[in-house]
Amino acid sequence: MSKIKFQRPKGTNDFLKEDFYFFDIIFNTFKRIVEFYNFSRIETPILEDANLFLKGVGRVTDICDKEMYCLKTKGGDILALRPEGTSPVCRAYLENGLKEWPQPVRLWYFGPFFRYERPQAGRYRQFWQGGVEIINGEDPGLEIEILQIFFNFLKELKIKNTIVEINSIGCSSCQGKYKKVLNRYLKSYEKEICENCKLRRKENILRVLDCKEEKCQSIIKNAAQIIDFLCPECKSHFTAFLEMLDHLNYPYSFNPFLVRGLDYYTRTIFEIFEERKESEGGQEKKMALISGGRYDNLIHTLGGEKTPAVGAAFGLERLLEILKREKLFLPKEEKISVFLVLLGNVAKIKILKLMEELYREKIKFFSGMGKDSLKAQLKLADKLKVDYCLIIGQKEALEGKVLIRKMKEGSQILVKMEKVIEELKKR
Ligand code: AMP
């Protein structure tokens, strides 16, 4: 019979020992900063009504159209593994009456998200995001507050070589006018643009601006820019945002063709990328680390009143990879003071009791349980560079005693079981 070998699903990761060292640094840094800025934590279910995303993110976006994991429950509901965090947070804002809290409401979240994307470097089908949302606030200063949080975040993670790209995609009225002009322009290049863009032109034309194909990029370069189609309100919002950025001396680069893959965005959008060359003289590569923007209509689309809001999220795996690659934090070996050596069944019970006591006294130990021979246990104790071994063999177990071996000198003394902790503390 052939053995079945199971593999994790394509585009997913197993996080192991060292990964968690970096995982915790990223999570703890984010949590500390957002809590300092008085954001309160929210955790929404991993499964949501699929319609929430179809309505919120948009039916003809890649995320909903191609990438959503959907399932039918036994009761016949269609649920989706959440592909993003903003729509669920807005659903929760409405459902839990957060309108009654002091406004604007500041929320943060952290958890796994799912998109059926083509896996590639930094792009997974299950990935972790941490995000912030400021709901019910129209002031462009709120965009700055979010950028400030993420600048501090990257600084504290010691991540350099980043660029901030910003743009304004206006409101639905600005977009309506712009899309018509863009459509006319792209129609004249219908034969030249890629197959994907031919579809995008018809279904979600702004996404053409995001195409990575060289031939499309050269066409887009000369297209009209949405910034020239902003209505007076959107224009003054963006101008105020830019003035604040300049005033604070925050670095940014205006990208008139920056768009996002989610339909709910309005006005200010931004992305923070890492820019690096993979090899000496190689091409500069850009990887989005943090993305966000304003979504003034989303809550209304989901059935609430008109509630302007802004948010952003980072991808954990991408940051984790940078911390590892650049060796920005080095894992410290945790010192274990005591190794427990045991031989035989009676000793096993005594060691298990001793473990209880050591835990109570917060003396860090490593147990040799599961290893049979004395030699193998002592070898491991040596490798772990412990100060002491507590040895209980058959004889010691029957006599109710423990052999304390000082590893550096190889000296050992025999003490009564009840005195072990006292002896260890003395040393
Ligand atoms: P988005 O929800 O698309 O605005 O993405 C926010 C951030 O999540 C991005 O800047 C990335 O860092 C990260 N991200 C998005 N999609 C993926 C993915 N498929 N795999 C890993 N990280 C992702």
CSV table of C-alpha atoms and ligand atoms in Angstrom, one decimal:
chain,number,residue,atom,x,y,z
A,1,MET,CA,0.0,0.0,0.0
A,2,SER,CA,1.4,3.4,-0.9
A,3,LYS,CA,1.8,5.9,2.0
A,4,ILE,CA,-0.2,9.1,1.6
A,5,LYS,CA,1.9,12.1,2.1
A,6,PHE,CA,-0.1,15.2,3.1
A,7,GLN,CA,1.1,18.6,2.1
A,8,ARG,CA,-0.1,22.0,3.2
A,9,PRO,CA,-2.4,23.7,0.7
A,10,LYS,CA,-0.6,25.6,-2.0
A,11,GLY,CA,0.1,29.2,-1.0
A,12,THR,CA,0.0,28.6,2.7
A,13,ASN,CA,2.7,28.5,5.3
A,14,ASP,CA,3.7,26.6,8.4
A,15,PHE,CA,5.1,28.9,11.1
A,16,LEU,CA,7.8,27.3,13.2
A,17,LYS,CA,10.0,28.2,16.1
A,18,GLU,CA,12.1,31.0,14.7
A,19,ASP,CA,9.3,32.5,12.7
A,20,PHE,CA,7.4,33.1,15.9
A,21,TYR,CA,10.3,35.1,17.2
A,22,PHE,CA,9.8,37.6,14.4
A,23,PHE,CA,6.0,37.1,14.3
A,24,ASP,CA,5.8,38.2,18.0
A,25,ILE,CA,8.1,41.3,17.4
A,26,ILE,CA,5.8,42.5,14.6
A,27,PHE,CA,2.6,41.8,16.4
A,28,ASN,CA,3.8,43.3,19.7
A,29,THR,CA,5.2,46.4,18.1
A,30,PHE,CA,2.0,47.0,16.2
A,31,LYS,CA,-0.2,46.4,19.2
A,32,ARG,CA,1.9,48.7,21.4
A,33,ILE,CA,1.8,51.5,18.9
A,34,VAL,CA,-1.9,51.3,18.0
A,35,GLU,CA,-2.9,51.0,21.7
A,36,PHE,CA,-0.7,54.1,22.4
A,37,TYR,CA,-2.8,55.9,19.7
A,38,ASN,CA,-6.0,54.8,21.6
A,39,PHE,CA,-7.3,52.3,19.0
A,40,SER,CA,-9.4,49.6,20.5
A,41,ARG,CA,-9.1,46.0,19.3
A,42,ILE,CA,-11.7,44.2,17.3
A,43,GLU,CA,-11.7,40.6,16.1
A,44,THR,CA,-14.4,39.7,13.6
A,45,PRO,CA,-15.2,36.1,12.4
A,46,ILE,CA,-13.0,34.5,9.8
A,47,LEU,CA,-16.2,33.5,8.0
A,48,GLU,CA,-18.6,36.2,6.8
A,49,ASP,CA,-21.6,36.3,4.5
A,50,ALA,CA,-20.0,36.3,1.1
A,51,ASN,CA,-22.4,39.1,0.0
A,52,LEU,CA,-20.7,41.4,2.5
A,53,PHE,CA,-17.6,41.4,0.3
A,54,LEU,CA,-19.5,41.4,-3.0
A,55,LYS,CA,-21.2,44.5,-1.9
A,56,GLY,CA,-18.3,46.1,-0.1
A,57,VAL,CA,-15.2,45.2,-2.0
A,58,GLY,CA,-17.1,45.0,-5.3
A,59,ARG,CA,-18.4,42.1,-7.5
A,60,VAL,CA,-16.0,42.8,-10.4
A,61,THR,CA,-12.8,43.1,-8.4
A,62,ASP,CA,-10.2,40.3,-8.6
A,63,ILE,CA,-10.6,39.8,-4.9
A,64,CYS,CA,-14.3,38.9,-5.2
A,65,ASP,CA,-14.5,37.6,-8.7
A,66,LYS,CA,-11.5,35.2,-8.7
A,67,GLU,CA,-10.0,35.0,-5.3
A,68,MET,CA,-12.7,34.5,-2.7
A,69,TYR,CA,-12.9,31.1,-1.0
A,70,CYS,CA,-16.7,30.4,-0.6
A,71,LEU,CA,-18.5,27.6,1.0
A,72,LYS,CA,-22.1,26.6,1.3
A,73,THR,CA,-23.2,25.7,4.9
A,74,LYS,CA,-25.6,22.9,5.7
A,75,GLY,CA,-28.2,25.5,6.2
A,76,GLY,CA,-27.7,26.8,2.7
A,77,ASP,CA,-25.9,30.1,3.5
A,78,ILE,CA,-23.0,31.1,1.3
A,79,LEU,CA,-20.1,32.2,3.5
A,80,ALA,CA,-16.6,33.4,2.5
A,81,LEU,CA,-13.2,33.1,4.2
A,82,ARG,CA,-12.6,36.8,4.7
A,83,PRO,CA,-10.3,38.2,2.0
A,84,GLU,CA,-9.9,41.6,3.7
A,85,GLY,CA,-10.6,43.3,7.0
A,86,THR,CA,-12.3,46.6,6.3
A,87,SER,CA,-15.7,45.3,5.2
A,88,PRO,CA,-16.1,43.1,8.3
A,89,VAL,CA,-15.1,45.9,10.6
A,90,CYS,CA,-17.7,48.2,9.0
A,91,ARG,CA,-20.3,45.4,9.3
A,92,ALA,CA,-19.4,45.1,13.0
A,93,TYR,CA,-19.5,48.9,13.4
A,94,LEU,CA,-23.1,48.9,12.2
A,95,GLU,CA,-24.2,45.7,13.9
A,96,ASN,CA,-22.8,46.5,17.3
A,97,GLY,CA,-24.0,50.1,17.3
A,98,LEU,CA,-20.6,51.6,17.5
A,99,LYS,CA,-22.2,54.9,16.3
A,100,GLU,CA,-23.0,55.4,20.0
A,101,TRP,CA,-19.3,55.4,20.9
A,102,PRO,CA,-17.3,58.7,20.9
A,103,GLN,CA,-16.7,59.4,17.2
A,104,PRO,CA,-14.6,58.9,15.2
A,105,VAL,CA,-14.2,55.3,16.3
A,106,ARG,CA,-10.6,54.0,16.2
A,107,LEU,CA,-10.3,50.2,15.8
A,108,TRP,CA,-7.4,47.8,15.1
A,109,TYR,CA,-7.4,44.1,14.1
A,110,PHE,CA,-4.9,41.3,13.5
A,111,GLY,CA,-5.6,37.9,11.9
A,112,PRO,CA,-5.5,35.6,8.9
A,113,PHE,CA,-7.0,36.5,5.6
A,114,PHE,CA,-7.5,34.3,2.4
A,115,ARG,CA,-7.3,35.0,-1.3
A,116,TYR,CA,-7.1,32.4,-4.0
A,117,GLU,CA,-4.2,34.2,-5.7
A,118,ARG,CA,-1.4,32.8,-7.8
A,119,PRO,CA,1.3,32.1,-5.2
A,120,GLN,CA,4.6,33.9,-5.7
A,121,ALA,CA,7.2,35.6,-3.6
A,122,GLY,CA,5.4,37.5,-0.8
A,123,ARG,CA,2.0,36.5,-2.2
A,124,TYR,CA,0.1,33.8,-0.3
A,125,ARG,CA,-3.4,32.3,-0.2
A,126,GLN,CA,-3.5,32.5,3.5
A,127,PHE,CA,-1.7,35.6,5.0
A,128,TRP,CA,-1.8,37.7,8.1
A,129,GLN,CA,-2.8,41.3,8.2
A,130,GLY,CA,-2.8,43.9,10.9
A,131,GLY,CA,-4.9,46.9,10.2
A,132,VAL,CA,-6.4,50.1,11.6
A,133,GLU,CA,-9.7,51.8,10.8
A,134,ILE,CA,-10.9,55.3,11.8
A,135,ILE,CA,-14.6,55.4,11.2
A,136,ASN,CA,-16.8,58.5,11.0
A,137,GLY,CA,-14.2,61.2,10.4
A,138,GLU,CA,-13.7,63.2,7.3
A,139,ASP,CA,-10.6,65.3,8.2
A,140,PRO,CA,-7.6,64.6,6.0
A,141,GLY,CA,-5.5,64.7,9.2
A,142,LEU,CA,-6.9,61.3,9.9
A,143,GLU,CA,-5.0,59.9,6.9
A,144,ILE,CA,-1.9,61.5,8.3
A,145,GLU,CA,-2.5,59.9,11.7
A,146,ILE,CA,-2.6,56.5,10.1
A,147,LEU,CA,0.5,57.2,8.0
A,148,GLN,CA,2.2,58.4,11.2
A,149,ILE,CA,1.4,55.2,13.0
A,150,PHE,CA,2.8,53.1,10.1
A,151,PHE,CA,5.9,55.3,9.8
A,152,ASN,CA,6.6,54.7,13.5
A,153,PHE,CA,5.9,51.0,13.0
A,154,LEU,CA,8.4,50.6,10.2
A,155,LYS,CA,10.9,52.7,12.1
A,156,GLU,CA,10.6,50.5,15.2
A,157,LEU,CA,11.0,47.4,13.1
A,158,LYS,CA,14.1,49.1,11.6
A,159,ILE,CA,12.8,48.6,8.1
A,160,LYS,CA,14.5,51.0,5.6
A,161,ASN,CA,14.3,51.4,1.8
A,162,THR,CA,10.7,52.2,1.8
A,163,ILE,CA,8.7,54.6,-0.4
A,164,VAL,CA,5.3,56.0,0.2
A,165,GLU,CA,3.1,56.5,-2.8
A,166,ILE,CA,0.0,58.5,-2.6
A,167,ASN,CA,-2.8,59.5,-4.9
A,168,SER,CA,-6.4,60.7,-4.8
A,169,ILE,CA,-9.1,58.8,-6.7
A,170,GLY,CA,-11.8,61.3,-5.8
A,171,CYS,CA,-15.4,60.5,-5.2
A,172,SER,CA,-17.9,58.7,-7.5
A,173,SER,CA,-18.7,61.9,-9.4
A,174,CYS,CA,-14.9,62.6,-10.1
A,175,GLN,CA,-14.4,58.9,-11.0
A,176,GLY,CA,-17.5,58.9,-13.4
A,177,LYS,CA,-16.0,61.8,-15.4
A,178,TYR,CA,-12.5,60.3,-15.4
A,179,LYS,CA,-13.6,56.8,-16.4
A,180,LYS,CA,-15.3,58.1,-19.5
A,181,VAL,CA,-12.2,59.9,-20.7
A,182,LEU,CA,-9.9,57.0,-19.8
A,183,ASN,CA,-12.2,54.6,-21.7
A,184,ARG,CA,-12.1,56.7,-24.8
A,185,TYR,CA,-8.3,56.8,-24.6
A,186,LEU,CA,-7.9,53.1,-24.0
A,187,LYS,CA,-10.4,52.3,-26.8
A,188,SER,CA,-8.0,53.8,-29.2
A,189,TYR,CA,-5.3,51.4,-28.0
A,190,GLU,CA,-7.7,48.4,-27.9
A,191,LYS,CA,-5.4,46.3,-30.1
A,192,GLU,CA,-2.3,47.0,-28.1
A,193,ILE,CA,-3.4,46.5,-24.5
A,194,CYS,CA,-3.1,43.0,-22.9
A,195,GLU,CA,-6.0,40.6,-22.8
A,196,ASN,CA,-6.6,41.3,-19.1
A,197,CYS,CA,-6.8,45.0,-19.7
A,198,LYS,CA,-9.3,44.5,-22.5
A,199,LEU,CA,-11.5,42.9,-19.9
A,200,ARG,CA,-10.7,45.4,-17.2
A,201,ARG,CA,-11.5,48.3,-19.6
A,202,LYS,CA,-15.1,47.0,-19.7
A,203,GLU,CA,-15.5,45.8,-16.2
A,204,ASN,CA,-13.3,47.8,-13.8
A,205,ILE,CA,-11.4,50.3,-15.9
A,206,LEU,CA,-9.3,51.9,-13.1
A,207,ARG,CA,-7.5,48.6,-12.6
A,208,VAL,CA,-6.0,49.1,-16.1
A,209,LEU,CA,-3.8,51.7,-14.4
A,210,ASP,CA,-2.3,49.0,-12.2
A,211,CYS,CA,-1.3,46.7,-15.0
A,212,LYS,CA,2.3,45.5,-14.8
A,213,GLU,CA,2.6,44.6,-18.5
A,214,GLU,CA,5.2,46.8,-20.2
A,215,LYS,CA,3.2,47.6,-23.3
A,216,CYS,CA,0.2,48.6,-21.1
A,217,GLN,CA,2.4,50.7,-18.9
A,218,SER,CA,3.8,52.7,-21.8
A,219,ILE,CA,0.2,53.4,-22.9
A,220,ILE,CA,-1.0,54.3,-19.4
A,221,LYS,CA,1.9,56.7,-19.0
A,222,ASN,CA,0.3,59.1,-21.4
A,223,ALA,CA,-3.2,58.7,-20.2
A,224,ALA,CA,-5.2,61.5,-18.5
A,225,GLN,CA,-4.7,61.6,-14.7
A,226,ILE,CA,-7.6,61.4,-12.3
A,227,ILE,CA,-6.1,64.2,-10.2
A,228,ASP,CA,-7.3,66.6,-13.0
A,229,PHE,CA,-10.8,65.4,-12.7
A,230,LEU,CA,-11.3,66.0,-8.9
A,231,CYS,CA,-14.4,68.0,-7.9
A,232,PRO,CA,-13.7,71.1,-5.7
A,233,GLU,CA,-14.3,69.2,-2.4
A,234,CYS,CA,-12.1,66.2,-3.3
A,235,LYS,CA,-9.4,68.6,-4.6
A,236,SER,CA,-9.4,70.7,-1.4
A,237,HIS,CA,-9.3,67.5,0.7
A,238,PHE,CA,-6.3,66.3,-1.2
A,239,THR,CA,-4.6,69.7,-1.1
A,240,ALA,CA,-5.0,69.8,2.7
A,241,PHE,CA,-3.6,66.3,3.0
A,242,LEU,CA,-0.5,67.2,0.9
A,243,GLU,CA,0.0,70.4,2.9
A,244,MET,CA,0.1,68.5,6.1
A,245,LEU,CA,2.5,65.9,4.7
A,246,ASP,CA,4.8,68.7,3.6
A,247,HIS,CA,4.5,70.5,6.9
A,248,LEU,CA,5.5,67.4,8.8
A,249,ASN,CA,8.3,66.7,6.3
A,250,TYR,CA,7.0,63.2,5.7
A,251,PRO,CA,8.5,61.7,2.6
A,252,TYR,CA,6.2,60.7,-0.2
A,253,SER,CA,5.9,60.3,-3.9
A,254,PHE,CA,2.8,61.3,-5.8
A,255,ASN,CA,1.8,58.5,-8.2
A,256,PRO,CA,-1.1,59.8,-10.4
A,257,PHE,CA,-1.8,56.2,-11.5
A,258,LEU,CA,-1.9,54.6,-8.1
A,259,VAL,CA,-5.2,52.6,-7.7
A,260,ARG,CA,-6.3,49.9,-5.3
A,261,GLY,CA,-7.9,46.5,-6.0
A,262,LEU,CA,-10.9,47.2,-3.9
A,263,ASP,CA,-13.9,49.2,-5.1
A,264,TYR,CA,-14.7,50.9,-1.9
A,265,TYR,CA,-11.8,53.4,-1.9
A,266,THR,CA,-12.5,57.1,-2.4
A,267,ARG,CA,-10.3,60.2,-2.3
A,268,THR,CA,-6.9,59.5,-0.6
A,269,ILE,CA,-5.2,56.2,-1.2
A,270,PHE,CA,-1.6,55.3,-0.3
A,271,GLU,CA,0.8,52.4,-0.3
A,272,ILE,CA,4.2,51.9,1.4
A,273,PHE,CA,6.6,49.8,-0.7
A,274,GLU,CA,9.9,48.2,0.0
A,275,GLU,CA,12.3,49.0,-2.9
A,276,ARG,CA,15.3,46.8,-3.4
A,277,LYS,CA,17.5,45.2,-6.0
A,278,GLU,CA,17.5,41.4,-5.8
A,279,SER,CA,21.1,41.3,-7.1
A,280,GLU,CA,23.9,43.8,-7.7
A,281,GLY,CA,23.0,45.8,-10.9
A,282,GLY,CA,19.6,44.0,-11.0
A,283,GLN,CA,16.3,45.6,-11.5
A,284,GLU,CA,14.6,47.5,-8.7
A,285,LYS,CA,11.7,45.5,-7.3
A,286,LYS,CA,8.8,47.0,-5.4
A,287,MET,CA,6.8,45.0,-2.8
A,288,ALA,CA,3.8,46.6,-1.1
A,289,LEU,CA,4.1,46.3,2.7
A,290,ILE,CA,1.3,48.6,3.9
A,291,SER,CA,-1.8,49.7,1.9
A,292,GLY,CA,-4.8,51.8,2.7
A,293,GLY,CA,-6.9,54.8,2.0
A,294,ARG,CA,-10.2,56.5,2.5
A,295,TYR,CA,-13.6,54.7,2.0
A,296,ASP,CA,-16.3,57.3,2.5
A,297,ASN,CA,-19.1,55.3,1.0
A,298,LEU,CA,-18.5,51.8,2.3
A,299,ILE,CA,-20.7,52.0,5.4
A,300,HIS,CA,-23.5,53.6,3.4
A,301,THR,CA,-23.2,50.8,0.8
A,302,LEU,CA,-23.5,48.3,3.6
A,303,GLY,CA,-26.8,49.8,4.8
A,304,GLY,CA,-25.7,52.5,7.2
A,305,GLU,CA,-25.7,56.3,7.0
A,306,LYS,CA,-23.1,58.1,5.1
A,307,THR,CA,-20.0,57.6,7.3
A,308,PRO,CA,-16.6,58.7,6.0
A,309,ALA,CA,-13.7,56.6,7.1
A,310,VAL,CA,-10.1,55.7,6.5
A,311,GLY,CA,-7.9,52.7,7.2
A,312,ALA,CA,-4.8,50.7,6.2
A,313,ALA,CA,-3.3,47.3,6.7
A,314,PHE,CA,0.1,45.6,6.6
A,315,GLY,CA,1.0,42.1,5.5
A,316,LEU,CA,2.8,40.2,8.2
A,317,GLU,CA,4.6,37.7,6.0
A,318,ARG,CA,6.3,40.4,4.0
A,319,LEU,CA,7.6,42.2,7.0
A,320,LEU,CA,8.7,38.9,8.6
A,321,GLU,CA,10.7,38.1,5.5
A,322,ILE,CA,12.5,41.5,5.7
A,323,LEU,CA,13.3,41.1,9.4
A,324,LYS,CA,14.8,37.6,8.6
A,325,ARG,CA,16.6,38.6,5.4
A,326,GLU,CA,18.1,41.8,6.8
A,327,LYS,CA,18.9,40.2,10.2
A,328,LEU,CA,17.3,43.2,11.9
A,329,PHE,CA,16.6,41.4,15.2
A,330,LEU,CA,18.7,38.4,16.4
A,331,PRO,CA,16.9,35.8,18.4
A,332,LYS,CA,18.4,35.5,21.9
A,333,GLU,CA,19.0,32.0,23.3
A,334,GLU,CA,16.9,31.7,26.4
A,335,LYS,CA,18.9,30.5,29.3
A,336,ILE,CA,17.7,27.2,30.8
A,337,SER,CA,19.2,26.6,34.2
A,338,VAL,CA,18.2,23.0,35.0
A,339,PHE,CA,18.0,19.8,33.1
A,340,LEU,CA,16.0,16.9,34.5
A,341,VAL,CA,17.5,13.4,34.0
A,342,LEU,CA,15.4,10.4,34.8
A,343,LEU,CA,15.8,6.6,34.6
A,344,GLY,CA,13.0,4.2,35.2
A,345,ASN,CA,9.3,4.4,36.0
A,346,VAL,CA,9.5,5.4,39.7
A,347,ALA,CA,11.8,8.3,38.7
A,348,LYS,CA,9.3,9.4,36.1
A,349,ILE,CA,6.7,10.2,38.7
A,350,LYS,CA,9.2,12.0,40.9
A,351,ILE,CA,10.4,14.1,38.0
A,352,LEU,CA,6.8,15.0,37.1
A,353,LYS,CA,6.3,16.2,40.7
A,354,LEU,CA,9.5,18.1,40.6
A,355,MET,CA,8.4,19.8,37.4
A,356,GLU,CA,5.3,21.1,39.2
A,357,GLU,CA,7.5,22.6,41.9
A,358,LEU,CA,10.1,24.1,39.5
A,359,TYR,CA,7.2,25.7,37.6
A,360,ARG,CA,5.8,27.2,40.8
A,361,GLU,CA,9.3,28.6,41.7
A,362,LYS,CA,9.7,29.8,38.1
A,363,ILE,CA,13.0,27.9,37.7
A,364,LYS,CA,13.3,27.2,34.0
A,365,PHE,CA,14.0,23.5,33.2
A,366,PHE,CA,14.2,21.1,30.3
A,367,SER,CA,13.1,17.6,30.9
A,368,GLY,CA,14.8,14.5,29.6
A,369,MET,CA,11.4,12.7,29.5
A,370,GLY,CA,11.1,10.8,26.2
A,371,LYS,CA,14.8,10.0,26.0
A,372,ASP,CA,15.7,6.6,27.2
A,373,SER,CA,19.4,6.5,28.0
A,374,LEU,CA,21.3,8.4,30.5
A,375,LYS,CA,24.0,9.2,27.9
A,376,ALA,CA,21.5,10.8,25.5
A,377,GLN,CA,20.0,12.9,28.3
A,378,LEU,CA,23.4,14.2,29.5
A,379,LYS,CA,24.4,14.9,25.9
A,380,LEU,CA,21.4,17.1,25.4
A,381,ALA,CA,22.0,18.8,28.8
A,382,ASP,CA,25.5,19.7,27.6
A,383,LYS,CA,24.2,21.0,24.3
A,384,LEU,CA,21.7,23.2,26.1
A,385,LYS,CA,24.6,24.5,28.3
A,386,VAL,CA,22.5,24.2,31.5
A,387,ASP,CA,24.1,24.9,34.9
A,388,TYR,CA,22.7,21.9,36.7
A,389,CYS,CA,21.4,18.5,36.0
A,390,LEU,CA,18.9,17.0,38.5
A,391,ILE,CA,19.3,13.3,38.2
A,392,ILE,CA,16.9,10.7,39.5
A,393,GLY,CA,17.7,7.1,38.8
A,394,GLN,CA,16.1,3.9,40.2
A,395,LYS,CA,18.2,4.1,43.4
A,396,GLU,CA,17.6,7.8,44.0
A,397,ALA,CA,13.9,7.4,43.3
A,398,LEU,CA,13.6,4.6,45.9
A,399,GLU,CA,15.5,6.6,48.5
A,400,GLY,CA,13.6,9.8,47.8
A,401,LYS,CA,16.8,11.6,46.8
A,402,VAL,CA,18.1,13.7,43.9
A,403,LEU,CA,21.6,14.0,42.5
A,404,ILE,CA,22.5,17.6,41.7
A,405,ARG,CA,25.3,17.7,39.2
A,406,LYS,CA,27.1,21.0,38.6
A,407,MET,CA,27.8,20.7,34.9
A,408,LYS,CA,30.8,23.0,34.6
A,409,GLU,CA,32.8,21.2,37.2
A,410,GLY,CA,31.2,17.8,37.0
A,411,SER,CA,30.9,17.8,40.8
A,412,GLN,CA,27.7,16.3,42.3
A,413,ILE,CA,25.9,16.1,45.6
A,414,LEU,CA,23.0,13.9,46.8
A,415,VAL,CA,20.1,15.8,48.5
A,416,LYS,CA,16.7,14.8,49.8
A,417,MET,CA,13.9,15.4,47.4
A,418,GLU,CA,12.3,18.0,49.7
A,419,LYS,CA,15.5,20.0,49.8
A,420,VAL,CA,16.2,20.3,46.0
A,421,ILE,CA,14.5,23.6,45.4
A,422,GLU,CA,16.1,25.1,48.5
A,423,GLU,CA,19.5,23.9,47.3
A,424,LEU,CA,19.0,25.2,43.8
A,425,LYS,CA,17.9,28.6,45.2
A,426,LYS,CA,21.1,28.8,47.3
A,427,ARG,CA,23.1,28.5,44.1
B,1,AMP,P1,-4.8,44.9,0.7
B,1,AMP,O1,-5.8,44.3,1.6
B,1,AMP,O2,-4.8,44.3,-0.6
B,1,AMP,O3,-4.9,46.4,0.7
B,1,AMP,O4,-3.3,44.6,1.3
B,1,AMP,C1,-2.8,45.1,2.4
B,1,AMP,C2,-1.4,44.5,2.6
B,1,AMP,O5,-1.5,43.1,2.9
B,1,AMP,C3,-0.5,44.6,1.4
B,1,AMP,O6,0.2,45.8,1.4
B,1,AMP,C4,0.4,43.4,1.6
B,1,AMP,O7,1.5,43.7,2.5
B,1,AMP,C5,-0.5,42.4,2.3
B,1,AMP,N1,-1.0,41.4,1.3
B,1,AMP,C6,-2.0,41.6,0.5
B,1,AMP,N2,-2.3,40.4,-0.2
B,1,AMP,C7,-1.4,39.5,0.2
B,1,AMP,C8,-1.1,38.2,-0.1
B,1,AMP,N3,-1.8,37.5,-1.0
B,1,AMP,N4,-0.1,37.6,0.5
B,1,AMP,C9,0.7,38.2,1.4
B,1,AMP,N5,0.4,39.5,1.8
B,1,AMP,C10,-0.6,40.2,1.2
